[in-house]
Coordinates of C-alpha atoms in Angstrom, one line a residue:
Chain A
M1 CA -19.6 59.2 -17.3
G2 CA -16.8 59.7 -19.8
Q3 CA -16.2 62.8 -21.7
T4 CA -15.6 63.7 -25.4
I5 CA -12.8 66.0 -26.4
A6 CA -15.1 69.0 -26.6
E7 CA -16.7 68.2 -23.2
K8 CA -13.2 68.1 -21.6
I9 CA -12.2 71.4 -23.2
F10 CA -15.5 73.0 -22.1
A11 CA -15.1 71.8 -18.6
A12 CA -11.6 73.2 -18.4
H13 CA -12.6 76.6 -19.8
L14 CA -16.0 77.2 -18.1
R15 CA -16.3 80.8 -16.9
D16 CA -20.0 80.9 -16.4
E17 CA -23.2 79.1 -17.0
P18 CA -25.7 82.0 -17.0
F19 CA -28.6 79.7 -17.9
P20 CA -28.9 75.9 -18.1
G21 CA -27.4 74.7 -21.3
T22 CA -25.4 77.9 -22.0
R23 CA -21.6 77.7 -21.4
V24 CA -19.5 80.8 -21.4
L25 CA -16.0 79.8 -22.0
D26 CA -12.6 81.5 -21.5
L27 CA -10.8 81.9 -24.8
D28 CA -7.2 81.0 -25.5
R29 CA -7.2 82.6 -28.9
V30 CA -9.2 85.3 -30.7
L31 CA -8.2 85.4 -34.3
C32 CA -9.1 88.4 -36.5
H33 CA -9.1 89.3 -40.2
E34 CA -9.9 92.5 -42.0
I35 CA -13.4 91.6 -43.3
T36 CA -15.3 90.8 -40.1
T37 CA -13.2 92.6 -37.5
P38 CA -13.4 96.3 -38.5
V39 CA -17.1 96.6 -37.6
A40 CA -16.3 95.1 -34.2
I41 CA -13.5 97.7 -33.8
A42 CA -15.8 100.5 -34.8
D43 CA -18.5 99.4 -32.4
L44 CA -16.0 99.2 -29.5
Q45 CA -14.8 102.7 -30.3
W46 CA -18.4 103.9 -30.5
R47 CA -19.1 102.4 -27.1
G48 CA -16.0 104.0 -25.6
K49 CA -14.5 100.5 -25.0
D50 CA -11.6 100.4 -27.4
R51 CA -9.8 97.8 -25.4
V52 CA -8.5 94.2 -25.8
F53 CA -8.6 91.5 -23.1
D54 CA -5.1 90.3 -23.9
P55 CA -2.9 91.5 -26.7
D56 CA -0.9 88.2 -26.7
K57 CA -4.0 86.0 -27.2
I58 CA -5.4 88.0 -30.0
K59 CA -3.8 87.4 -33.4
A60 CA -4.7 89.3 -36.6
V61 CA -4.0 89.1 -40.3
I62 CA -5.1 90.9 -43.5
D63 CA -5.9 88.0 -45.8
H64 CA -9.2 88.2 -47.7
V65 CA -8.3 91.1 -50.1
T66 CA -4.6 91.8 -50.0
P67 CA -2.9 94.0 -51.2
A68 CA -6.0 96.2 -51.1
K69 CA -7.9 96.3 -54.4
D70 CA -9.7 99.6 -53.9
S71 CA -10.4 102.4 -51.4
K72 CA -12.9 100.4 -49.4
T73 CA -10.6 97.4 -48.9
A74 CA -7.7 99.8 -48.1
I75 CA -9.9 101.3 -45.3
Q76 CA -10.7 97.8 -43.9
A77 CA -7.0 97.0 -43.8
K78 CA -6.2 100.3 -42.3
M79 CA -8.8 99.9 -39.5
L80 CA -7.3 96.5 -38.6
R81 CA -3.7 97.7 -38.9
D82 CA -4.3 100.8 -36.8
W83 CA -6.1 98.8 -34.1
A84 CA -3.4 96.1 -34.0
R85 CA -0.8 98.9 -33.5
R86 CA -2.8 100.8 -31.0
H87 CA -3.2 97.8 -28.8
E88 CA 0.3 96.4 -29.4
L89 CA -0.9 93.0 -30.6
K90 CA 2.1 90.8 -30.5
D91 CA 1.2 89.1 -33.7
F92 CA -0.2 91.0 -36.7
F93 CA 0.5 90.0 -40.2
D94 CA 0.4 92.7 -42.8
V95 CA 1.2 92.8 -46.6
G96 CA 4.4 90.9 -47.3
R97 CA 4.1 88.7 -44.2
N98 CA 0.4 87.8 -44.5
G99 CA -1.2 84.5 -45.4
V100 CA -4.6 82.9 -45.3
C101 CA -5.7 82.9 -41.7
H102 CA -6.3 79.2 -41.2
A103 CA -3.0 78.4 -42.7
I104 CA -0.7 81.1 -41.1
F105 CA -2.0 80.8 -37.5
P106 CA -1.3 77.1 -37.2
E107 CA 2.0 77.5 -39.1
K108 CA 3.1 80.1 -36.5
G109 CA 2.4 77.6 -33.7
F110 CA -0.5 79.5 -32.2
I111 CA -2.8 76.6 -31.8
R112 CA -2.4 73.9 -29.1
P113 CA -4.4 70.8 -28.1
G114 CA -7.2 71.7 -25.6
F115 CA -7.3 75.4 -26.7
T116 CA -10.5 77.4 -27.2
V117 CA -10.4 79.4 -30.4
I118 CA -12.8 81.7 -32.1
M119 CA -12.6 83.8 -35.2
G120 CA -15.1 85.7 -37.3
D121 CA -14.7 83.2 -40.1
S122 CA -16.7 80.0 -40.5
H123 CA -13.7 77.9 -41.4
T124 CA -12.1 78.4 -38.0
C125 CA -13.0 74.8 -37.4
T126 CA -9.8 74.1 -39.3
H127 CA -7.8 74.5 -36.0
G128 CA -9.6 71.5 -34.5
A129 CA -7.0 69.5 -36.3
F130 CA -4.8 70.2 -33.3
G131 CA -7.3 68.8 -30.8
A132 CA -8.6 72.3 -30.1
F133 CA -12.2 73.5 -29.9
A134 CA -12.2 76.1 -32.6
A135 CA -15.4 77.7 -33.9
G136 CA -16.4 80.3 -36.4
V137 CA -18.4 83.2 -35.0
G138 CA -20.0 86.4 -36.1
T139 CA -18.7 89.9 -35.5
T140 CA -20.7 90.4 -32.2
D141 CA -19.2 87.2 -30.7
L142 CA -15.8 88.4 -32.0
E143 CA -16.3 91.8 -30.4
V144 CA -17.1 90.3 -27.0
G145 CA -14.2 87.9 -27.4
I146 CA -11.8 90.9 -28.1
L147 CA -13.2 92.9 -25.1
K148 CA -13.8 90.2 -22.5
G149 CA -12.0 87.0 -23.7
V150 CA -15.2 84.9 -23.5
C151 CA -17.7 83.3 -25.9
A152 CA -21.0 81.5 -25.2
F153 CA -21.8 78.1 -26.7
R154 CA -24.5 75.5 -26.2
E155 CA -22.9 72.3 -24.8
P156 CA -22.1 70.6 -28.1
K157 CA -23.1 67.0 -28.9
T158 CA -20.4 65.1 -30.6
I159 CA -20.6 62.8 -33.7
R160 CA -17.7 60.3 -33.7
I161 CA -16.6 59.3 -37.2
N162 CA -14.2 56.3 -37.4
L163 CA -12.3 56.4 -40.6
N164 CA -11.1 52.8 -41.1
G165 CA -8.8 51.2 -43.6
E166 CA -6.1 52.8 -45.6
L167 CA -6.6 55.5 -48.3
P168 CA -5.8 54.2 -51.8
E169 CA -3.1 55.8 -53.9
G170 CA -4.3 59.1 -55.4
V171 CA -7.0 59.6 -52.8
Y172 CA -6.6 62.5 -50.3
A173 CA -8.0 64.2 -47.3
K174 CA -10.2 66.4 -49.5
D175 CA -11.8 63.3 -51.0
V176 CA -12.4 62.0 -47.5
I177 CA -14.1 65.1 -46.3
L178 CA -16.2 65.5 -49.5
F179 CA -17.3 61.9 -49.0
V180 CA -18.1 62.5 -45.3
I181 CA -20.1 65.7 -46.1
G182 CA -22.0 63.7 -48.7
Q183 CA -22.9 61.2 -46.1
L184 CA -23.9 63.7 -43.4
G185 CA -25.6 66.3 -45.5
V186 CA -25.1 70.1 -45.2
N187 CA -26.9 70.2 -41.9
G188 CA -26.1 66.7 -40.6
A189 CA -23.7 68.1 -38.0
T190 CA -25.4 71.3 -36.9
D191 CA -24.7 72.1 -33.3
R192 CA -22.4 69.1 -33.3
V193 CA -18.7 68.7 -33.0
I194 CA -17.2 66.0 -35.3
E195 CA -14.5 63.9 -33.7
F196 CA -12.4 62.1 -36.3
H197 CA -10.8 58.8 -35.3
G198 CA -9.3 55.7 -36.9
P199 CA -6.3 54.6 -38.9
V200 CA -6.9 57.0 -41.8
I201 CA -6.6 60.0 -39.4
E202 CA -3.6 58.4 -37.6
A203 CA -1.8 58.2 -40.9
M204 CA -2.6 61.7 -41.9
S205 CA -0.2 64.7 -41.7
M206 CA -1.3 67.8 -39.8
E207 CA -1.9 69.5 -43.2
S208 CA -4.3 66.8 -44.2
R209 CA -6.1 66.9 -40.9
M210 CA -6.5 70.7 -41.3
T211 CA -8.1 70.0 -44.8
L212 CA -10.4 67.6 -43.1
C213 CA -11.4 69.8 -40.2
N214 CA -11.7 72.9 -42.4
M215 CA -14.8 71.6 -44.0
A216 CA -16.6 70.4 -40.9
I217 CA -18.7 73.6 -41.2
E218 CA -19.9 72.4 -44.6
A219 CA -21.8 69.7 -42.8
G220 CA -23.0 72.3 -40.3
G221 CA -20.4 71.2 -37.7
T222 CA -19.3 73.7 -35.0
C223 CA -15.8 72.2 -35.1
G224 CA -14.0 69.1 -36.5
I225 CA -11.6 67.7 -34.0
C226 CA -8.7 65.2 -34.4
P227 CA -7.3 63.6 -31.2
P228 CA -3.8 65.0 -30.5
D229 CA -1.0 62.4 -31.1
A230 CA 2.6 62.1 -32.0
V231 CA 2.0 63.8 -35.4
T232 CA 0.6 66.8 -33.5
V233 CA 3.5 66.9 -31.2
D234 CA 6.0 66.7 -34.1
Y235 CA 4.3 69.5 -35.9
L236 CA 4.3 71.7 -32.8
W237 CA 7.7 70.7 -31.5
P238 CA 9.6 73.8 -32.8
F239 CA 7.2 75.9 -30.7
I240 CA 6.9 73.8 -27.6
A241 CA 10.4 72.4 -27.2
E242 CA 11.0 74.8 -24.2
E243 CA 7.8 73.7 -22.5
F244 CA 8.6 70.0 -22.3
T245 CA 11.7 67.9 -21.5
D246 CA 11.0 65.7 -24.6
R247 CA 8.3 64.8 -27.1
E248 CA 7.0 62.0 -25.0
A249 CA 6.3 64.4 -22.2
A250 CA 4.4 66.7 -24.6
L251 CA 2.4 63.7 -25.8
A252 CA 1.6 62.6 -22.3
D253 CA 0.5 66.1 -21.4
Y254 CA -1.7 66.5 -24.5
S255 CA -3.2 63.1 -24.1
R256 CA -5.4 64.5 -21.3
W257 CA -7.5 65.9 -24.2
L258 CA -8.2 62.5 -25.6
P259 CA -11.8 61.3 -25.2
D260 CA -12.6 58.9 -22.4
A261 CA -13.2 55.3 -23.5
D262 CA -16.8 55.5 -22.2
A263 CA -17.5 59.0 -23.7
E264 CA -21.0 59.4 -24.9
Y265 CA -21.6 60.3 -28.5
D266 CA -24.6 61.6 -30.2
K267 CA -23.8 59.3 -33.1
V268 CA -21.0 57.0 -34.1
L269 CA -20.3 56.4 -37.8
D270 CA -17.9 53.9 -39.3
F271 CA -16.5 54.2 -42.8
D272 CA -14.0 51.9 -44.5
L273 CA -12.1 54.1 -46.9
S274 CA -10.0 51.4 -48.5
T275 CA -11.9 51.6 -51.7
L276 CA -12.7 55.4 -51.6
Q277 CA -12.5 57.1 -54.9
P278 CA -11.6 60.8 -55.6
H279 CA -14.7 62.9 -55.1
V280 CA -16.0 66.1 -56.6
T281 CA -19.0 68.3 -56.1
F282 CA -21.8 69.1 -58.6
D283 CA -24.6 71.7 -58.2
Y284 CA -24.5 74.4 -55.5
K285 CA -24.2 72.6 -52.2
P286 CA -21.1 71.0 -50.7
D287 CA -23.0 67.8 -49.9
C288 CA -23.7 67.3 -53.6
V289 CA -20.8 65.0 -54.2
K290 CA -20.0 62.2 -56.7
P291 CA -17.0 60.1 -57.6
V292 CA -14.8 62.0 -60.1
K293 CA -15.4 59.4 -62.7
E294 CA -19.1 60.2 -62.8
M295 CA -18.3 63.9 -63.5
A296 CA -15.4 63.2 -65.9
G297 CA -15.4 65.2 -69.1
T298 CA -17.2 68.2 -67.5
R299 CA -15.8 71.3 -69.2
V300 CA -14.2 74.0 -66.9
D301 CA -12.9 77.5 -67.6
Q302 CA -10.7 78.1 -64.6
I303 CA -8.6 76.0 -62.1
Y304 CA -8.0 77.5 -58.7
I305 CA -5.5 75.8 -56.3
G306 CA -5.2 77.5 -52.9
S307 CA -7.3 78.6 -49.9
C308 CA -7.5 77.6 -46.3
T309 CA -8.6 74.2 -47.4
N310 CA -5.8 73.2 -49.9
G311 CA -3.2 75.9 -50.3
R312 CA -0.6 74.2 -48.1
I313 CA 2.8 72.8 -49.2
E314 CA 1.7 69.2 -49.5
D315 CA -1.2 70.3 -51.7
L316 CA 1.2 72.2 -54.0
R317 CA 3.5 69.2 -54.1
V318 CA 0.7 66.8 -55.1
A319 CA -0.5 69.2 -57.8
A320 CA 3.0 69.8 -59.1
G321 CA 3.7 66.1 -59.3
I322 CA 0.9 65.9 -61.9
L323 CA 1.8 69.1 -63.7
K324 CA 5.5 68.4 -64.0
G325 CA 6.4 68.1 -67.7
R326 CA 2.8 69.0 -68.7
R327 CA 1.0 72.1 -69.9
I328 CA -2.5 73.2 -68.9
A329 CA -5.1 73.0 -71.7
D330 CA -5.4 76.0 -74.0
S331 CA -9.1 76.3 -73.1
V332 CA -8.5 76.9 -69.4
R333 CA -6.7 79.3 -67.1
G334 CA -4.9 78.2 -64.0
I335 CA -4.4 80.2 -60.7
V336 CA -2.4 79.0 -57.8
S337 CA -2.2 80.9 -54.5
P338 CA 0.2 79.4 -51.9
A339 CA -1.5 80.0 -48.6
T340 CA 1.4 81.7 -46.7
P341 CA 4.7 83.3 -47.5
Q342 CA 6.5 80.4 -45.9
I343 CA 4.7 77.9 -48.1
F344 CA 5.4 80.1 -51.1
R345 CA 9.1 80.2 -50.3
Q346 CA 9.3 76.5 -49.7
A347 CA 7.5 75.8 -53.0
M348 CA 10.1 78.0 -54.8
D349 CA 13.0 76.2 -53.0
E350 CA 11.6 72.8 -54.1
G351 CA 11.1 74.0 -57.7
I352 CA 7.3 73.7 -57.4
M353 CA 6.7 77.2 -58.5
D354 CA 8.7 76.6 -61.7
V355 CA 6.5 73.6 -62.4
F356 CA 3.3 75.7 -62.0
M357 CA 4.7 78.5 -64.2
D358 CA 6.0 76.1 -66.8
A359 CA 2.6 74.5 -66.9
G360 CA 1.0 77.9 -67.6
F361 CA -0.4 78.8 -64.1
C362 CA -0.7 82.3 -62.8
V363 CA 0.9 82.5 -59.4
T364 CA -0.7 85.0 -56.9
N365 CA 0.4 86.1 -53.5
P366 CA -1.2 84.4 -50.5
T367 CA -4.8 85.5 -50.1
C368 CA -8.3 84.2 -49.7
G369 CA -9.0 85.9 -53.1
A370 CA -11.1 83.8 -55.4
C371 CA -12.5 81.4 -52.9
L372 CA -15.3 83.8 -51.9
G373 CA -15.3 86.0 -55.0
M374 CA -13.6 89.0 -53.4
S375 CA -10.5 89.3 -55.5
N376 CA -7.9 87.5 -57.6
G377 CA -9.9 85.2 -59.9
V378 CA -13.7 86.0 -59.8
L379 CA -15.7 84.1 -62.4
A380 CA -17.8 85.7 -65.1
E381 CA -21.5 84.6 -65.5
G382 CA -21.7 81.1 -66.9
E383 CA -18.1 80.2 -66.1
V384 CA -17.1 77.0 -64.4
C385 CA -14.2 76.6 -61.9
A386 CA -12.4 73.5 -60.8
S387 CA -11.4 74.5 -57.3
T388 CA -9.6 73.2 -54.2
T389 CA -11.6 75.6 -52.0
N390 CA -14.4 74.7 -49.6
R391 CA -17.7 76.1 -50.8
N392 CA -19.7 75.9 -54.0
F393 CA -22.8 78.0 -53.2
N394 CA -24.5 79.8 -56.0
G395 CA -22.6 83.0 -56.8
R396 CA -19.8 82.1 -54.4
M397 CA -16.9 82.9 -56.8
G398 CA -18.9 85.5 -58.7
K399 CA -22.5 85.9 -59.9
G400 CA -23.6 83.1 -62.2
G401 CA -20.4 81.1 -61.8
M402 CA -20.3 77.3 -61.0
V403 CA -17.7 75.9 -58.7
H404 CA -16.7 72.2 -58.5
L405 CA -14.8 71.4 -55.3
M406 CA -12.1 68.8 -55.6
S407 CA -8.6 67.8 -54.3
P408 CA -5.4 69.5 -55.6
A409 CA -4.7 66.3 -57.6
T410 CA -8.0 66.3 -59.4
A411 CA -7.6 70.1 -60.0
A412 CA -4.2 69.6 -61.5
A413 CA -5.4 66.8 -63.8
T414 CA -8.4 68.9 -64.8
A415 CA -6.0 71.7 -65.6
V416 CA -4.1 69.5 -68.0
T417 CA -7.1 68.1 -69.9
G418 CA -9.5 71.1 -69.6
V419 CA -12.3 68.8 -68.3
I420 CA -12.8 67.2 -64.9
T421 CA -10.4 64.3 -64.8
D422 CA -9.5 61.5 -62.4
A423 CA -5.8 62.3 -61.6
R424 CA -4.9 58.6 -61.1
A425 CA -4.7 58.1 -64.9
L426 CA -2.1 60.8 -65.1
L427 CA -0.3 59.6 -62.0
K428 CA 0.0 56.2 -63.7
E429 CA 1.4 57.8 -66.9
T430 CA 3.9 59.8 -64.8
A431 CA 5.0 56.6 -63.0
A432 CA 5.4 54.7 -66.4
Chain B
M1 CA -29.9 99.4 -27.5
S2 CA -33.6 98.8 -26.8
R3 CA -35.7 95.8 -27.6
K4 CA -36.6 95.5 -31.3
Q5 CA -40.1 95.3 -32.8
F6 CA -41.0 91.9 -34.0
G7 CA -43.6 91.1 -36.7
G8 CA -45.2 92.6 -39.8
P9 CA -45.6 91.5 -43.4
A10 CA -43.9 88.2 -44.1
L11 CA -41.7 87.2 -47.0
L12 CA -42.1 83.5 -47.7
L13 CA -39.0 81.8 -49.2
D14 CA -39.9 78.2 -50.0
R15 CA -36.4 76.7 -50.1
S16 CA -34.0 74.9 -47.8
D17 CA -30.3 75.8 -47.3
I18 CA -30.6 79.5 -48.1
N19 CA -27.0 80.5 -47.6
T20 CA -25.1 83.6 -46.5
D21 CA -23.7 84.2 -50.0
E22 CA -27.2 84.5 -51.3
I23 CA -28.3 86.7 -48.4
I24 CA -25.4 89.1 -48.9
P25 CA -22.8 88.4 -51.6
A26 CA -19.2 88.7 -50.5
K27 CA -18.5 91.6 -52.8
Y28 CA -20.4 93.8 -50.4
L29 CA -18.4 92.8 -47.4
T30 CA -16.0 95.6 -48.2
E31 CA -18.5 97.9 -46.4
V32 CA -17.7 98.9 -42.8
T33 CA -21.2 100.0 -41.8
K34 CA -24.4 98.0 -41.5
E35 CA -26.4 100.7 -43.2
A36 CA -24.4 100.5 -46.4
L37 CA -25.6 96.9 -46.9
Q38 CA -29.3 98.0 -47.2
P39 CA -29.8 97.8 -51.0
Y40 CA -28.4 94.3 -51.4
M41 CA -30.6 92.0 -49.3
L42 CA -31.0 88.5 -50.9
E43 CA -29.5 89.8 -54.1
D44 CA -28.2 86.4 -55.2
L45 CA -31.1 84.2 -53.9
K46 CA -31.7 81.3 -56.2
L47 CA -35.4 80.8 -56.1
E48 CA -37.8 80.7 -59.0
G49 CA -39.8 83.8 -59.5
F50 CA -38.0 85.7 -56.7
D51 CA -37.2 89.3 -57.4
P52 CA -35.0 91.0 -54.8
A53 CA -36.2 94.4 -56.0
S54 CA -39.9 93.6 -55.5
A55 CA -42.3 95.5 -53.1
A56 CA -42.8 92.3 -51.2
V57 CA -39.1 92.2 -50.3
R58 CA -39.0 95.9 -49.5
E59 CA -42.0 95.7 -47.2
A60 CA -41.1 92.5 -45.5
R61 CA -40.6 92.6 -41.7
V62 CA -40.4 88.8 -41.2
V63 CA -38.9 86.0 -43.4
V64 CA -40.3 82.5 -43.3
S65 CA -38.2 79.7 -44.8
R66 CA -37.3 76.0 -44.6
E67 CA -34.4 74.0 -43.3
N68 CA -30.8 75.1 -42.5
F69 CA -31.4 78.8 -43.0
G70 CA -28.3 80.9 -43.1
C71 CA -25.8 78.2 -43.7
G72 CA -22.3 79.1 -44.9
S73 CA -20.2 82.0 -43.9
S74 CA -19.9 83.5 -40.4
R75 CA -20.5 86.9 -41.8
E76 CA -22.8 88.8 -39.5
H77 CA -23.5 91.0 -42.5
A78 CA -26.3 88.4 -43.2
P79 CA -28.4 89.3 -40.1
W80 CA -27.4 92.9 -40.5
V81 CA -28.8 93.2 -44.0
F82 CA -32.1 92.0 -42.6
E83 CA -31.8 94.3 -39.7
V84 CA -31.2 97.5 -41.8
N85 CA -34.2 96.5 -43.9
G86 CA -36.4 96.2 -40.8
V87 CA -36.5 92.4 -40.8
H88 CA -35.9 91.5 -37.2
T89 CA -37.6 88.0 -37.3
I90 CA -36.8 84.9 -39.2
I91 CA -39.0 81.8 -38.9
A92 CA -37.6 78.6 -40.2
E93 CA -37.5 74.8 -39.7
S94 CA -33.9 75.0 -38.7
Y95 CA -30.8 77.2 -38.8
A96 CA -27.1 77.0 -39.3
R97 CA -25.5 77.6 -35.8
I98 CA -23.5 80.7 -36.5
F99 CA -26.4 82.5 -38.3
R100 CA -28.8 81.7 -35.5
Q101 CA -26.4 82.9 -32.8
N102 CA -25.7 86.1 -34.8
M103 CA -29.4 86.9 -34.9
F104 CA -29.8 86.6 -31.1
N105 CA -26.4 88.3 -30.6
G106 CA -28.0 91.3 -32.4
G107 CA -31.1 91.1 -30.2
M108 CA -33.1 89.7 -33.1
L109 CA -35.3 86.5 -33.4
A110 CA -34.5 83.3 -35.2
I111 CA -37.6 81.2 -34.4
E112 CA -37.7 77.5 -35.1
L113 CA -40.9 75.8 -35.9
P114 CA -41.5 72.2 -37.0
K115 CA -42.1 71.5 -40.7
S116 CA -45.8 70.9 -40.2
D117 CA -46.2 74.4 -38.8
I118 CA -44.1 76.0 -41.5
D119 CA -46.2 74.2 -44.1
R120 CA -49.3 75.7 -42.6
I121 CA -47.8 79.2 -42.9
F122 CA -47.0 78.6 -46.5
D123 CA -50.5 77.3 -47.2
L124 CA -51.8 80.6 -45.7
Q125 CA -50.5 82.4 -48.7
Q126 CA -53.6 81.3 -50.6
Q127 CA -55.6 83.7 -48.4
G128 CA -53.4 86.7 -49.4
Q129 CA -50.5 88.5 -47.8
V130 CA -49.3 86.8 -44.7
E131 CA -48.8 89.0 -41.6
I132 CA -46.9 87.7 -38.5
R133 CA -47.3 89.0 -34.9
V134 CA -44.8 87.8 -32.3
D135 CA -45.2 87.8 -28.6
V136 CA -41.7 87.0 -27.2
D137 CA -42.8 86.9 -23.6
A138 CA -45.6 84.4 -24.3
Q139 CA -43.4 82.6 -26.8
E140 CA -46.3 82.7 -29.2
L141 CA -46.8 83.9 -32.8
V142 CA -49.8 84.5 -34.9
A143 CA -49.8 84.2 -38.6
C144 CA -52.8 85.7 -40.4
A145 CA -53.9 86.3 -44.0
G146 CA -57.4 87.4 -45.2
D147 CA -59.7 86.3 -42.4
K148 CA -57.7 83.3 -41.4
E149 CA -55.5 83.2 -38.3
L150 CA -53.1 80.6 -37.0
R151 CA -51.4 80.5 -33.6
F152 CA -48.1 78.7 -32.8
N153 CA -46.1 78.4 -29.7
F154 CA -42.3 78.4 -30.1
D155 CA -39.3 77.5 -27.9
I156 CA -36.5 79.9 -27.2
T157 CA -33.6 79.2 -24.9
P158 CA -33.5 81.3 -21.7
F159 CA -30.1 82.7 -22.9
D160 CA -31.5 83.7 -26.3
K161 CA -34.5 85.3 -24.7
A162 CA -32.1 87.2 -22.4
L163 CA -30.2 88.4 -25.4
V164 CA -33.4 89.7 -27.0
E165 CA -34.3 91.4 -23.7
A166 CA -30.8 93.0 -23.3
G167 CA -30.7 94.1 -26.9
G168 CA -27.8 91.8 -27.8
W169 CA -24.8 89.9 -26.6
V170 CA -22.5 93.0 -26.2
E171 CA -24.9 94.5 -23.8
F172 CA -25.4 91.3 -21.9
A173 CA -21.7 90.4 -21.7
D174 CA -20.7 94.0 -20.8
A175 CA -23.0 94.0 -17.9
R176 CA -21.9 90.6 -16.6
Y177 CA -18.2 90.0 -17.4

């Protein structure tokens, strides 16, 4: 019987099967940030086991609240910093060099096809864009990962989603994933891996694939996975050039992680996206989605462009394309957080930061900040945010606030008008 | 860590998709001890008539709820805030994967029952305060209120049962790997 991508990765990493149906896997990467890791560090110290299984395979970043906003967040950062130094972690990203975890780790070339990756962060599924099995876990799983380099999973079933056709102009990966979550529902992929296939994926950049996989968890998915291909190899090439004679050799090697033709899926879903419209959420669940035109005119107070979902360079480029020569509405405030220093610098070099600032946006340093209401842009009671982030739960960006999830294009258009707006009208104006 | 005590007065939350932001808002994730989370359990829960400061919440040892309980963030602060309030048992129709694993990883119980069984527990409220007794070894739980008593069998994977026995995943993994 053929295997799915996740089944192949599981088979290649199996350390133990303590009970039928429970797979303990060897880990290639354990990723850490300052919110969920300090308790693991403290517990390891308390147990007299302040050790790490491999300082090269563990990567750490301070990203959720940075620079520290108060004594408590300063202590969290210090705990992670001291621990990273104590164990001589090869890669630790502190203030000035730090970015949003799911943006900076792939950017540094840490993720490869076929890898097993865990992190104490639910959006770890982002890294599945590289053909890796990457799952968000709690602090206890993280602690065992740090100490032993293993994590336990149930053998995942896989939902195969074929994304057919070609995305229309002005429709992006964020619209695709919002649409897919709307179709699956918030628990439609629980205990499932989502494998994305089809021409829409093949045409997508790695950045877009990360946006797509980032939100697999919003349908309950353990991981979203894209099959590794030439796009994956091209993205990784600066990091793998010494491992392979040429790109074809890398592609041939990574193709062992492709699913078998006779792989068995829990479910196969086909969507033709040729007529997909830009989508946006309403209410307090990420599966409450509608075409933007049905929400057009909804008043907002704040626009937030950033996060592990949509703070990458292509996101900033798209938003800037709409904002260029325009000002944001007087009734709103705009915040943009480039996801990493490299993205920030690139955006400056390309003049994108000028566009944002000329339009009236506040530019922040790379951080998770407003996305989960921890810093840099928390909403007041009754306020509404047009946001490129991934979660719209009640209270997510601050008690009593409402978040509408959307693409960077829709967010930029909404910033200009002050109400939820289909960006395609503005794109047309720009072209004319 | 020794095995926890399961059972006691139940808090019934009749809603699906209760998420981790509602169980413990992100603003409290700046704490580095579990104990510091204690006052904030379910602070942002959106449910008509629910008061996080009520005696029913304070006295609860079991939470009964609907589908997809604990969806959202991977933050183990969500199971921890239950733990430090003495709630070691959740009973729901289904769970988000990470939350469910976090419960067992901490040696606690995330019991899944079919909707029809959960409906019967909710109906029991008409008799008065619902109390739950759990027998992990027999995989059986009893829900009672007034003079009415209902018995249910539940499934638990051998691995999850072993984690409850061991007191959690760190203990289990440390002994084995």
